[in-house]
């Protein structure tokens, strides 16, 4: 017998909202019937697709009104479309006892979900990942009337929720002090699929990726660019392998990839000096988003000899394996509000991968500089960290000691996984 029915709402590509997918899976595993509502697009995690308690309900994609009409009028048409399409999906299914909605986006999502909960007498829960108005301000400026309206809108509907969740203690304090909203902090934690992997798994992944991206492969069938099968059949890391740097992104304004590209340019220049002790570097940047083409053009124009950048979109099961097979992660998330944390770092930590992360004011809730990873502010600092990490790679004994120390700290971090943390912090809201 089920514990009740929950609508989990994301007015965006559900496959690119891992936290809401994890919420849905935890609820389903705890015996709730879950309607996961949002836009189609990216593939969902396998466990969610196969779970008998989960039904995917896709909202019709919005036409591109803003390319056909003046900007403000196109925005109004977009909002009207979203209101009607989301209402149709919500009301054309069995009543939910609870509704859990992701914010942002806020307009019109929070209003539509609140109306549904009032009419259906459902418990209304908001999960605050950030503020929509601070993201909007990145493109239109803080003084825009749209930004001011969005800030009021989020606060007004946030105060009407029966319960609120948020991703950091800093966001919890800001919600209370500036919006009179009481929230429970639920930190992102990696689910079980993000974990260290054996070399056999890494070898198989590189073989698979080499079918589409030659840079991962080798002309010798017993080898990849990073691994090899010895004569006794044992798989080992190649002594002459390149360094493997990995970053993931949604290619949006709150991640300035010029910082990484400048750092890689400095790395390339250092590799060309006579005293270079750095290996060739392969940088894998995963993800989809509006600025991807712009940055890919910059990458193509760079024409580096010692640094190679690839930008694949990975299958959900391959992404954790890539993180676990990499040498170092990079996170360029800068946070429009300074109050959220990058889930990608939690995933990297789950795989035992140390990270260089762009600093902002609440990042210390996740990363302690030189204790479990590094933080940086400029491209020079990032390049210095990458060069230090890969100096005399893979035989730098002092760097191996630092890496071992970091990984011991990350092992402590990943001892508490998503579902256990979810039950401790959140399960009481669904009673």
GROMACS .gro file of C-alpha atoms in nm:
model
  431
    1UNK     CA    1   0.000   0.000   0.000
    2UNK     CA    2   0.141   0.339  -0.099
    3UNK     CA    3   0.206   0.619   0.151
    4UNK     CA    4   0.046   0.873  -0.080
    5UNK     CA    5   0.093   1.045  -0.413
    6UNK     CA    6   0.355   1.315  -0.482
    7UNK     CA    7   0.391   1.545  -0.783
    8UNK     CA    8   0.754   1.648  -0.839
    9UNK     CA    9   0.757   1.951  -1.071
   10UNK     CA   10   1.046   2.089  -1.276
   11UNK     CA   11   0.956   2.349  -1.540
   12UNK     CA   12   1.267   2.255  -1.733
   13UNK     CA   13   1.442   1.954  -1.882
   14UNK     CA   14   1.385   1.687  -1.617
   15UNK     CA   15   1.694   1.496  -1.725
   16UNK     CA   16   1.908   1.799  -1.642
   17UNK     CA   17   1.762   1.832  -1.291
   18UNK     CA   18   1.945   1.559  -1.098
   19UNK     CA   19   1.837   1.680  -0.754
   20UNK     CA   20   1.468   1.650  -0.845
   21UNK     CA   21   1.532   1.309  -0.995
   22UNK     CA   22   1.695   1.203  -0.667
   23UNK     CA   23   1.397   1.340  -0.473
   24UNK     CA   24   1.166   1.135  -0.696
   25UNK     CA   25   1.368   0.818  -0.653
   26UNK     CA   26   1.386   0.857  -0.274
   27UNK     CA   27   1.011   0.916  -0.253
   28UNK     CA   28   0.943   0.614  -0.474
   29UNK     CA   29   1.177   0.396  -0.270
   30UNK     CA   30   0.997   0.505   0.046
   31UNK     CA   31   0.665   0.382  -0.094
   32UNK     CA   32   0.512   0.696  -0.250
   33UNK     CA   33   0.355   0.708  -0.595
   34UNK     CA   34   0.544   0.977  -0.785
   35UNK     CA   35   0.435   1.184  -1.084
   36UNK     CA   36   0.752   1.345  -1.221
   37UNK     CA   37   0.647   1.647  -1.427
   38UNK     CA   38   0.860   1.859  -1.660
   39UNK     CA   39   1.000   1.893  -2.010
   40UNK     CA   40   1.144   1.602  -2.204
   41UNK     CA   41   1.494   1.616  -2.348
   42UNK     CA   42   1.783   1.456  -2.164
   43UNK     CA   43   1.769   1.096  -2.052
   44UNK     CA   44   1.673   1.024  -1.691
   45UNK     CA   45   1.872   0.803  -1.456
   46UNK     CA   46   1.802   0.435  -1.521
   47UNK     CA   47   1.663   0.355  -1.175
   48UNK     CA   48   1.400   0.624  -1.215
   49UNK     CA   49   1.295   0.509  -1.561
   50UNK     CA   50   1.248   0.153  -1.439
   51UNK     CA   51   1.082   0.225  -1.101
   52UNK     CA   52   0.722   0.097  -1.085
   53UNK     CA   53   0.616   0.382  -0.852
   54UNK     CA   54   0.724   0.659  -1.093
   55UNK     CA   55   0.523   0.801  -1.384
   56UNK     CA   56   0.683   1.055  -1.618
   57UNK     CA   57   0.444   1.327  -1.730
   58UNK     CA   58   0.595   1.560  -1.987
   59UNK     CA   59   0.481   1.921  -2.030
   60UNK     CA   60   0.454   2.026  -2.399
   61UNK     CA   61   0.759   2.228  -2.504
   62UNK     CA   62   0.703   2.600  -2.545
   63UNK     CA   63   0.721   2.746  -2.899
   64UNK     CA   64   0.997   3.001  -2.955
   65UNK     CA   65   0.774   3.307  -2.918
   66UNK     CA   66   1.062   3.541  -2.839
   67UNK     CA   67   1.222   3.496  -3.181
   68UNK     CA   68   0.894   3.578  -3.357
   69UNK     CA   69   0.763   3.868  -3.148
   70UNK     CA   70   0.906   4.168  -2.960
   71UNK     CA   71   1.095   4.051  -2.651
   72UNK     CA   72   0.843   4.153  -2.382
   73UNK     CA   73   0.540   4.031  -2.578
   74UNK     CA   74   0.718   3.705  -2.655
   75UNK     CA   75   0.792   3.660  -2.285
   76UNK     CA   76   0.424   3.714  -2.195
   77UNK     CA   77   0.317   3.455  -2.454
   78UNK     CA   78   0.574   3.212  -2.315
   79UNK     CA   79   0.439   3.253  -1.961
   80UNK     CA   80   0.079   3.206  -2.076
   81UNK     CA   81   0.178   2.890  -2.261
   82UNK     CA   82   0.356   2.756  -1.952
   83UNK     CA   83   0.056   2.832  -1.730
   84UNK     CA   84  -0.188   2.648  -1.954
   85UNK     CA   85   0.038   2.352  -2.032
   86UNK     CA   86   0.147   2.297  -1.670
   87UNK     CA   87  -0.210   2.330  -1.541
   88UNK     CA   88  -0.329   2.078  -1.801
   89UNK     CA   89  -0.072   1.820  -1.688
   90UNK     CA   90  -0.136   1.880  -1.317
   91UNK     CA   91  -0.515   1.866  -1.331
   92UNK     CA   92  -0.542   1.581  -1.586
   93UNK     CA   93  -0.410   1.317  -1.347
   94UNK     CA   94  -0.503   1.175  -1.010
   95UNK     CA   95  -0.489   1.417  -0.718
   96UNK     CA   96  -0.154   1.446  -0.541
   97UNK     CA   97  -0.128   1.456  -0.161
   98UNK     CA   98   0.198   1.652  -0.191
   99UNK     CA   99   0.355   1.873  -0.454
  100UNK     CA  100   0.731   1.935  -0.453
  101UNK     CA  101   0.845   2.204  -0.696
  102UNK     CA  102   1.194   2.318  -0.796
  103UNK     CA  103   1.275   2.689  -0.780
  104UNK     CA  104   1.407   2.836  -1.007
  105UNK     CA  105   1.235   2.873  -1.245
  106UNK     CA  106   0.981   3.075  -1.049
  107UNK     CA  107   0.747   3.240  -1.302
  108UNK     CA  108   0.486   3.101  -1.349
  109UNK     CA  109   0.576   2.772  -1.179
  110UNK     CA  110   0.531   2.875  -0.815
  111UNK     CA  111   0.193   3.037  -0.880
  112UNK     CA  112   0.052   2.747  -1.084
  113UNK     CA  113   0.166   2.491  -0.826
  114UNK     CA  114   0.023   2.697  -0.538
  115UNK     CA  115  -0.316   2.725  -0.715
  116UNK     CA  116  -0.317   2.350  -0.769
  117UNK     CA  117  -0.240   2.282  -0.403
  118UNK     CA  118  -0.511   2.522  -0.281
  119UNK     CA  119  -0.775   2.366  -0.505
  120UNK     CA  120  -0.666   2.005  -0.444
  121UNK     CA  121  -0.584   2.056  -0.075
  122UNK     CA  122  -0.233   1.925  -0.134
  123UNK     CA  123   0.074   2.002   0.075
  124UNK     CA  124   0.288   2.259  -0.108
  125UNK     CA  125   0.669   2.219  -0.078
  126UNK     CA  126   0.931   2.433  -0.255
  127UNK     CA  127   1.291   2.316  -0.303
  128UNK     CA  128   1.505   2.630  -0.338
  129UNK     CA  129   1.812   2.566  -0.556
  130UNK     CA  130   1.880   2.939  -0.601
  131UNK     CA  131   1.685   3.259  -0.668
  132UNK     CA  132   1.531   3.308  -1.011
  133UNK     CA  133   1.561   3.687  -0.984
  134UNK     CA  134   1.941   3.673  -0.941
  135UNK     CA  135   1.975   3.452  -1.249
  136UNK     CA  136   1.751   3.689  -1.447
  137UNK     CA  137   1.965   3.983  -1.333
  138UNK     CA  138   2.268   3.832  -1.509
  139UNK     CA  139   2.110   3.910  -1.845
  140UNK     CA  140   1.889   4.216  -1.782
  141UNK     CA  141   2.053   4.390  -1.484
  142UNK     CA  142   1.954   4.433  -1.120
  143UNK     CA  143   1.744   4.744  -1.185
  144UNK     CA  144   1.513   4.579  -1.437
  145UNK     CA  145   1.145   4.581  -1.344
  146UNK     CA  146   1.134   4.210  -1.434
  147UNK     CA  147   1.401   4.138  -1.173
  148UNK     CA  148   1.217   4.336  -0.906
  149UNK     CA  149   0.889   4.164  -0.992
  150UNK     CA  150   1.055   3.821  -0.987
  151UNK     CA  151   1.201   3.890  -0.641
  152UNK     CA  152   0.859   3.989  -0.505
  153UNK     CA  153   0.696   3.692  -0.680
  154UNK     CA  154   0.936   3.439  -0.527
  155UNK     CA  155   0.898   3.580  -0.179
  156UNK     CA  156   0.518   3.602  -0.190
  157UNK     CA  157   0.462   3.247  -0.312
  158UNK     CA  158   0.747   3.111  -0.103
  159UNK     CA  159   0.570   3.231   0.212
  160UNK     CA  160   0.259   3.038   0.106
  161UNK     CA  161   0.434   2.704   0.096
  162UNK     CA  162   0.363   2.451   0.370
  163UNK     CA  163   0.734   2.370   0.381
  164UNK     CA  164   1.056   2.484   0.213
  165UNK     CA  165   1.384   2.308   0.142
  166UNK     CA  166   1.708   2.473   0.034
  167UNK     CA  167   2.059   2.370  -0.066
  168UNK     CA  168   2.280   2.562   0.181
  169UNK     CA  169   2.277   2.714   0.528
  170UNK     CA  170   2.356   3.050   0.367
  171UNK     CA  171   2.042   3.029   0.152
  172UNK     CA  172   1.838   2.921   0.456
  173UNK     CA  173   1.952   3.234   0.644
  174UNK     CA  174   1.883   3.461   0.348
  175UNK     CA  175   1.534   3.318   0.297
  176UNK     CA  176   1.453   3.384   0.660
  177UNK     CA  177   1.613   3.729   0.692
  178UNK     CA  178   1.508   3.881   0.358
  179UNK     CA  179   1.189   3.693   0.267
  180UNK     CA  180   1.050   3.568   0.603
  181UNK     CA  181   1.061   3.209   0.474
  182UNK     CA  182   1.160   2.925   0.706
  183UNK     CA  183   1.343   2.647   0.522
  184UNK     CA  184   1.519   2.320   0.599
  185UNK     CA  185   1.870   2.275   0.458
  186UNK     CA  186   1.910   1.960   0.250
  187UNK     CA  187   2.264   1.939   0.118
  188UNK     CA  188   2.325   1.771  -0.215
  189UNK     CA  189   2.491   1.436  -0.164
  190UNK     CA  190   2.602   1.194  -0.433
  191UNK     CA  191   2.374   0.896  -0.495
  192UNK     CA  192   2.519   0.546  -0.501
  193UNK     CA  193   2.601   0.556  -0.873
  194UNK     CA  194   2.880   0.809  -0.808
  195UNK     CA  195   3.166   0.605  -0.663
  196UNK     CA  196   3.527   0.509  -0.741
  197UNK     CA  197   3.561   0.243  -1.010
  198UNK     CA  198   3.818  -0.030  -1.088
  199UNK     CA  199   4.061   0.010  -1.378
  200UNK     CA  200   3.866  -0.247  -1.579
  201UNK     CA  201   3.567  -0.011  -1.580
  202UNK     CA  202   3.782   0.287  -1.681
  203UNK     CA  203   3.945   0.083  -1.959
  204UNK     CA  204   3.608  -0.024  -2.096
  205UNK     CA  205   3.481   0.335  -2.082
  206UNK     CA  206   3.781   0.469  -2.273
  207UNK     CA  207   3.735   0.195  -2.534
  208UNK     CA  208   3.370   0.293  -2.571
  209UNK     CA  209   3.445   0.665  -2.597
  210UNK     CA  210   3.722   0.604  -2.850
  211UNK     CA  211   3.463   0.477  -3.099
  212UNK     CA  212   3.342   0.836  -3.133
  213UNK     CA  213   3.637   1.036  -2.999
  214UNK     CA  214   3.970   0.903  -3.126
  215UNK     CA  215   4.163   1.091  -2.860
  216UNK     CA  216   4.061   0.832  -2.597
  217UNK     CA  217   4.193   0.541  -2.801
  218UNK     CA  218   4.519   0.392  -2.929
  219UNK     CA  219   4.637   0.218  -3.245
  220UNK     CA  220   4.725  -0.078  -3.023
  221UNK     CA  221   4.410  -0.280  -2.949
  222UNK     CA  222   4.540  -0.369  -2.603
  223UNK     CA  223   4.564  -0.002  -2.505
  224UNK     CA  224   4.365   0.317  -2.467
  225UNK     CA  225   4.520   0.661  -2.429
  226UNK     CA  226   4.526   0.602  -2.053
  227UNK     CA  227   4.524   0.227  -1.985
  228UNK     CA  228   4.680  -0.093  -2.117
  229UNK     CA  229   4.641  -0.468  -2.084
  230UNK     CA  230   4.966  -0.630  -1.973
  231UNK     CA  231   5.082  -0.967  -2.106
  232UNK     CA  232   4.944  -1.135  -1.793
  233UNK     CA  233   4.600  -0.987  -1.865
  234UNK     CA  234   4.613  -0.729  -1.585
  235UNK     CA  235   4.492  -0.378  -1.672
  236UNK     CA  236   4.714  -0.092  -1.556
  237UNK     CA  237   4.756   0.280  -1.612
  238UNK     CA  238   5.005   0.374  -1.883
  239UNK     CA  239   5.319   0.551  -1.764
  240UNK     CA  240   5.307   0.771  -2.076
  241UNK     CA  241   4.942   0.864  -2.041
  242UNK     CA  242   4.816   1.223  -2.070
  243UNK     CA  243   4.650   1.398  -1.777
  244UNK     CA  244   4.270   1.379  -1.774
  245UNK     CA  245   4.087   1.692  -1.664
  246UNK     CA  246   3.706   1.693  -1.649
  247UNK     CA  247   3.443   1.961  -1.607
  248UNK     CA  248   3.066   1.961  -1.648
  249UNK     CA  249   2.849   2.260  -1.724
  250UNK     CA  250   2.510   2.381  -1.837
  251UNK     CA  251   2.689   2.643  -2.054
  252UNK     CA  252   2.511   2.940  -1.895
  253UNK     CA  253   2.610   3.293  -1.785
  254UNK     CA  254   2.691   3.186  -1.429
  255UNK     CA  255   2.991   2.982  -1.551
  256UNK     CA  256   3.266   3.179  -1.724
  257UNK     CA  257   3.455   2.925  -1.931
  258UNK     CA  258   3.695   3.194  -2.047
  259UNK     CA  259   3.865   3.135  -1.711
  260UNK     CA  260   3.930   2.769  -1.794
  261UNK     CA  261   4.032   2.845  -2.153
  262UNK     CA  262   4.280   3.108  -2.032
  263UNK     CA  263   4.419   2.860  -1.778
  264UNK     CA  264   4.459   2.599  -2.051
  265UNK     CA  265   4.633   2.856  -2.272
  266UNK     CA  266   4.886   2.917  -1.992
  267UNK     CA  267   4.929   2.540  -1.956
  268UNK     CA  268   4.993   2.511  -2.333
  269UNK     CA  269   5.252   2.788  -2.318
  270UNK     CA  270   5.427   2.620  -2.027
  271UNK     CA  271   5.437   2.290  -2.217
  272UNK     CA  272   5.629   2.462  -2.495
  273UNK     CA  273   5.915   2.570  -2.266
  274UNK     CA  274   6.236   2.368  -2.257
  275UNK     CA  275   6.205   2.302  -1.883
  276UNK     CA  276   5.853   2.162  -1.911
  277UNK     CA  277   5.769   1.875  -1.676
  278UNK     CA  278   5.402   1.863  -1.772
  279UNK     CA  279   5.220   1.589  -1.965
  280UNK     CA  280   4.985   1.646  -2.257
  281UNK     CA  281   4.638   1.722  -2.121
  282UNK     CA  282   4.297   1.602  -2.232
  283UNK     CA  283   4.014   1.820  -2.100
  284UNK     CA  284   3.663   1.676  -2.120
  285UNK     CA  285   3.378   1.925  -2.079
  286UNK     CA  286   3.033   1.765  -2.063
  287UNK     CA  287   2.687   1.918  -2.076
  288UNK     CA  288   2.437   2.105  -2.289
  289UNK     CA  289   2.337   2.469  -2.286
  290UNK     CA  290   2.290   2.796  -2.474
  291UNK     CA  291   2.654   2.909  -2.474
  292UNK     CA  292   2.807   2.578  -2.585
  293UNK     CA  293   2.849   2.672  -2.951
  294UNK     CA  294   3.014   3.003  -2.858
  295UNK     CA  295   3.277   2.835  -2.641
  296UNK     CA  296   3.328   2.547  -2.884
  297UNK     CA  297   3.421   2.801  -3.150
  298UNK     CA  298   3.679   2.954  -2.913
  299UNK     CA  299   3.817   2.607  -2.843
  300UNK     CA  300   3.843   2.523  -3.214
  301UNK     CA  301   4.028   2.849  -3.281
  302UNK     CA  302   4.283   2.782  -3.005
  303UNK     CA  303   4.469   2.511  -3.204
  304UNK     CA  304   4.668   2.386  -2.906
  305UNK     CA  305   4.925   2.108  -2.953
  306UNK     CA  306   4.958   1.985  -2.594
  307UNK     CA  307   4.603   2.047  -2.473
  308UNK     CA  308   4.304   1.878  -2.635
  309UNK     CA  309   3.944   1.963  -2.543
  310UNK     CA  310   3.642   1.744  -2.618
  311UNK     CA  311   3.281   1.835  -2.538
  312UNK     CA  312   3.074   1.515  -2.544
  313UNK     CA  313   2.723   1.461  -2.413
  314UNK     CA  314   2.753   1.142  -2.211
  315UNK     CA  315   2.502   0.870  -2.134
  316UNK     CA  316   2.392   0.902  -1.768
  317UNK     CA  317   2.569   0.574  -1.681
  318UNK     CA  318   2.895   0.686  -1.845
  319UNK     CA  319   2.921   1.021  -1.668
  320UNK     CA  320   2.995   0.882  -1.318
  321UNK     CA  321   3.253   0.645  -1.468
  322UNK     CA  322   3.428   0.935  -1.642
  323UNK     CA  323   3.447   1.132  -1.317
  324UNK     CA  324   3.589   0.829  -1.136
  325UNK     CA  325   3.847   0.779  -1.413
  326UNK     CA  326   3.971   1.140  -1.425
  327UNK     CA  327   4.272   1.287  -1.249
  328UNK     CA  328   4.124   1.626  -1.155
  329UNK     CA  329   3.790   1.806  -1.182
  330UNK     CA  330   3.719   2.173  -1.254
  331UNK     CA  331   3.407   2.362  -1.148
  332UNK     CA  332   3.344   2.714  -1.280
  333UNK     CA  333   3.007   2.766  -1.111
  334UNK     CA  334   3.003   3.116  -0.963
  335UNK     CA  335   2.643   3.132  -0.833
  336UNK     CA  336   2.424   3.424  -0.932
  337UNK     CA  337   2.321   3.468  -0.567
  338UNK     CA  338   2.632   3.334  -0.395
  339UNK     CA  339   2.398   3.113  -0.192
  340UNK     CA  340   2.384   2.780  -0.376
  341UNK     CA  341   2.637   2.502  -0.425
  342UNK     CA  342   2.733   2.315  -0.742
  343UNK     CA  343   2.590   1.963  -0.742
  344UNK     CA  344   2.859   1.865  -0.994
  345UNK     CA  345   3.118   1.894  -0.715
  346UNK     CA  346   2.914   1.663  -0.493
  347UNK     CA  347   2.911   1.412  -0.779
  348UNK     CA  348   3.287   1.445  -0.826
  349UNK     CA  349   3.343   1.400  -0.454
  350UNK     CA  350   3.127   1.088  -0.464
  351UNK     CA  351   3.365   0.945  -0.725
  352UNK     CA  352   3.670   1.037  -0.516
  353UNK     CA  353   3.775   1.310  -0.762
  354UNK     CA  354   3.948   1.621  -0.619
  355UNK     CA  355   3.833   1.951  -0.769
  356UNK     CA  356   3.953   2.300  -0.850
  357UNK     CA  357   3.644   2.517  -0.793
  358UNK     CA  358   3.578   2.886  -0.851
  359UNK     CA  359   3.528   3.050  -0.513
  360UNK     CA  360   3.217   3.234  -0.391
  361UNK     CA  361   3.090   3.324  -0.048
  362UNK     CA  362   2.929   2.999   0.069
  363UNK     CA  363   3.150   2.747  -0.113
  364UNK     CA  364   3.319   2.664   0.218
  365UNK     CA  365   3.005   2.469   0.311
  366UNK     CA  366   3.134   2.210   0.063
  367UNK     CA  367   3.503   2.271  -0.014
  368UNK     CA  368   3.783   2.344   0.231
  369UNK     CA  369   4.080   2.479   0.037
  370UNK     CA  370   4.382   2.248   0.048
  371UNK     CA  371   4.195   2.007   0.275
  372UNK     CA  372   3.964   1.823   0.036
  373UNK     CA  373   4.020   2.024  -0.287
  374UNK     CA  374   4.126   2.365  -0.419
  375UNK     CA  375   3.948   2.695  -0.475
  376UNK     CA  376   4.056   2.970  -0.713
  377UNK     CA  377   3.953   3.321  -0.820
  378UNK     CA  378   4.143   3.383  -1.143
  379UNK     CA  379   4.262   3.194  -1.449
  380UNK     CA  380   4.622   3.235  -1.327
  381UNK     CA  381   4.536   3.064  -0.998
  382UNK     CA  382   4.351   2.785  -1.177
  383UNK     CA  383   4.639   2.730  -1.420
  384UNK     CA  384   4.887   2.723  -1.132
  385UNK     CA  385   4.678   2.457  -0.955
  386UNK     CA  386   4.649   2.244  -1.271
  387UNK     CA  387   5.022   2.274  -1.341
  388UNK     CA  388   5.111   2.187  -0.983
  389UNK     CA  389   4.880   1.885  -0.992
  390UNK     CA  390   5.028   1.747  -1.315
  391UNK     CA  391   5.395   1.840  -1.266
  392UNK     CA  392   5.613   1.531  -1.332
  393UNK     CA  393   5.291   1.335  -1.386
  394UNK     CA  394   5.238   1.053  -1.304
  395UNK     CA  395   5.549   1.014  -1.085
  396UNK     CA  396   5.540   1.320  -0.858
  397UNK     CA  397   5.557   1.163  -0.510
  398UNK     CA  398   5.462   1.480  -0.321
  399UNK     CA  399   5.157   1.531  -0.545
  400UNK     CA  400   5.056   1.168  -0.496
  401UNK     CA  401   5.067   1.229  -0.120
  402UNK     CA  402   4.840   1.536  -0.151
  403UNK     CA  403   4.602   1.340  -0.374
  404UNK     CA  404   4.590   1.056  -0.122
  405UNK     CA  405   4.514   1.303   0.158
  406UNK     CA  406   4.235   1.465  -0.044
  407UNK     CA  407   4.084   1.127  -0.127
  408UNK     CA  408   4.081   1.027   0.240
  409UNK     CA  409   3.876   1.340   0.312
  410UNK     CA  410   3.646   1.266   0.018
  411UNK     CA  411   3.591   0.912   0.145
  412UNK     CA  412   3.458   1.063   0.470
  413UNK     CA  413   3.231   1.293   0.268
  414UNK     CA  414   3.077   1.017   0.059
  415UNK     CA  415   3.007   0.798   0.361
  416UNK     CA  416   2.672   0.984   0.380
  417UNK     CA  417   2.484   0.932   0.055
  418UNK     CA  418   2.182   1.110  -0.091
  419UNK     CA  419   1.906   0.879   0.028
  420UNK     CA  420   2.031   0.849   0.386
  421UNK     CA  421   2.074   1.227   0.406
  422UNK     CA  422   1.730   1.276   0.246
  423UNK     CA  423   1.565   1.057   0.507
  424UNK     CA  424   1.736   1.247   0.790
  425UNK     CA  425   1.643   1.593   0.661
  426UNK     CA  426   1.331   1.558   0.451
  427UNK     CA  427   1.121   1.248   0.514
  428UNK     CA  428   0.932   1.418   0.800
  429UNK     CA  429   0.782   1.663   0.548
  430UNK     CA  430   0.593   1.380   0.379
  431UNK     CA  431   0.381   1.263   0.673
   0.00000   0.00000   0.00000
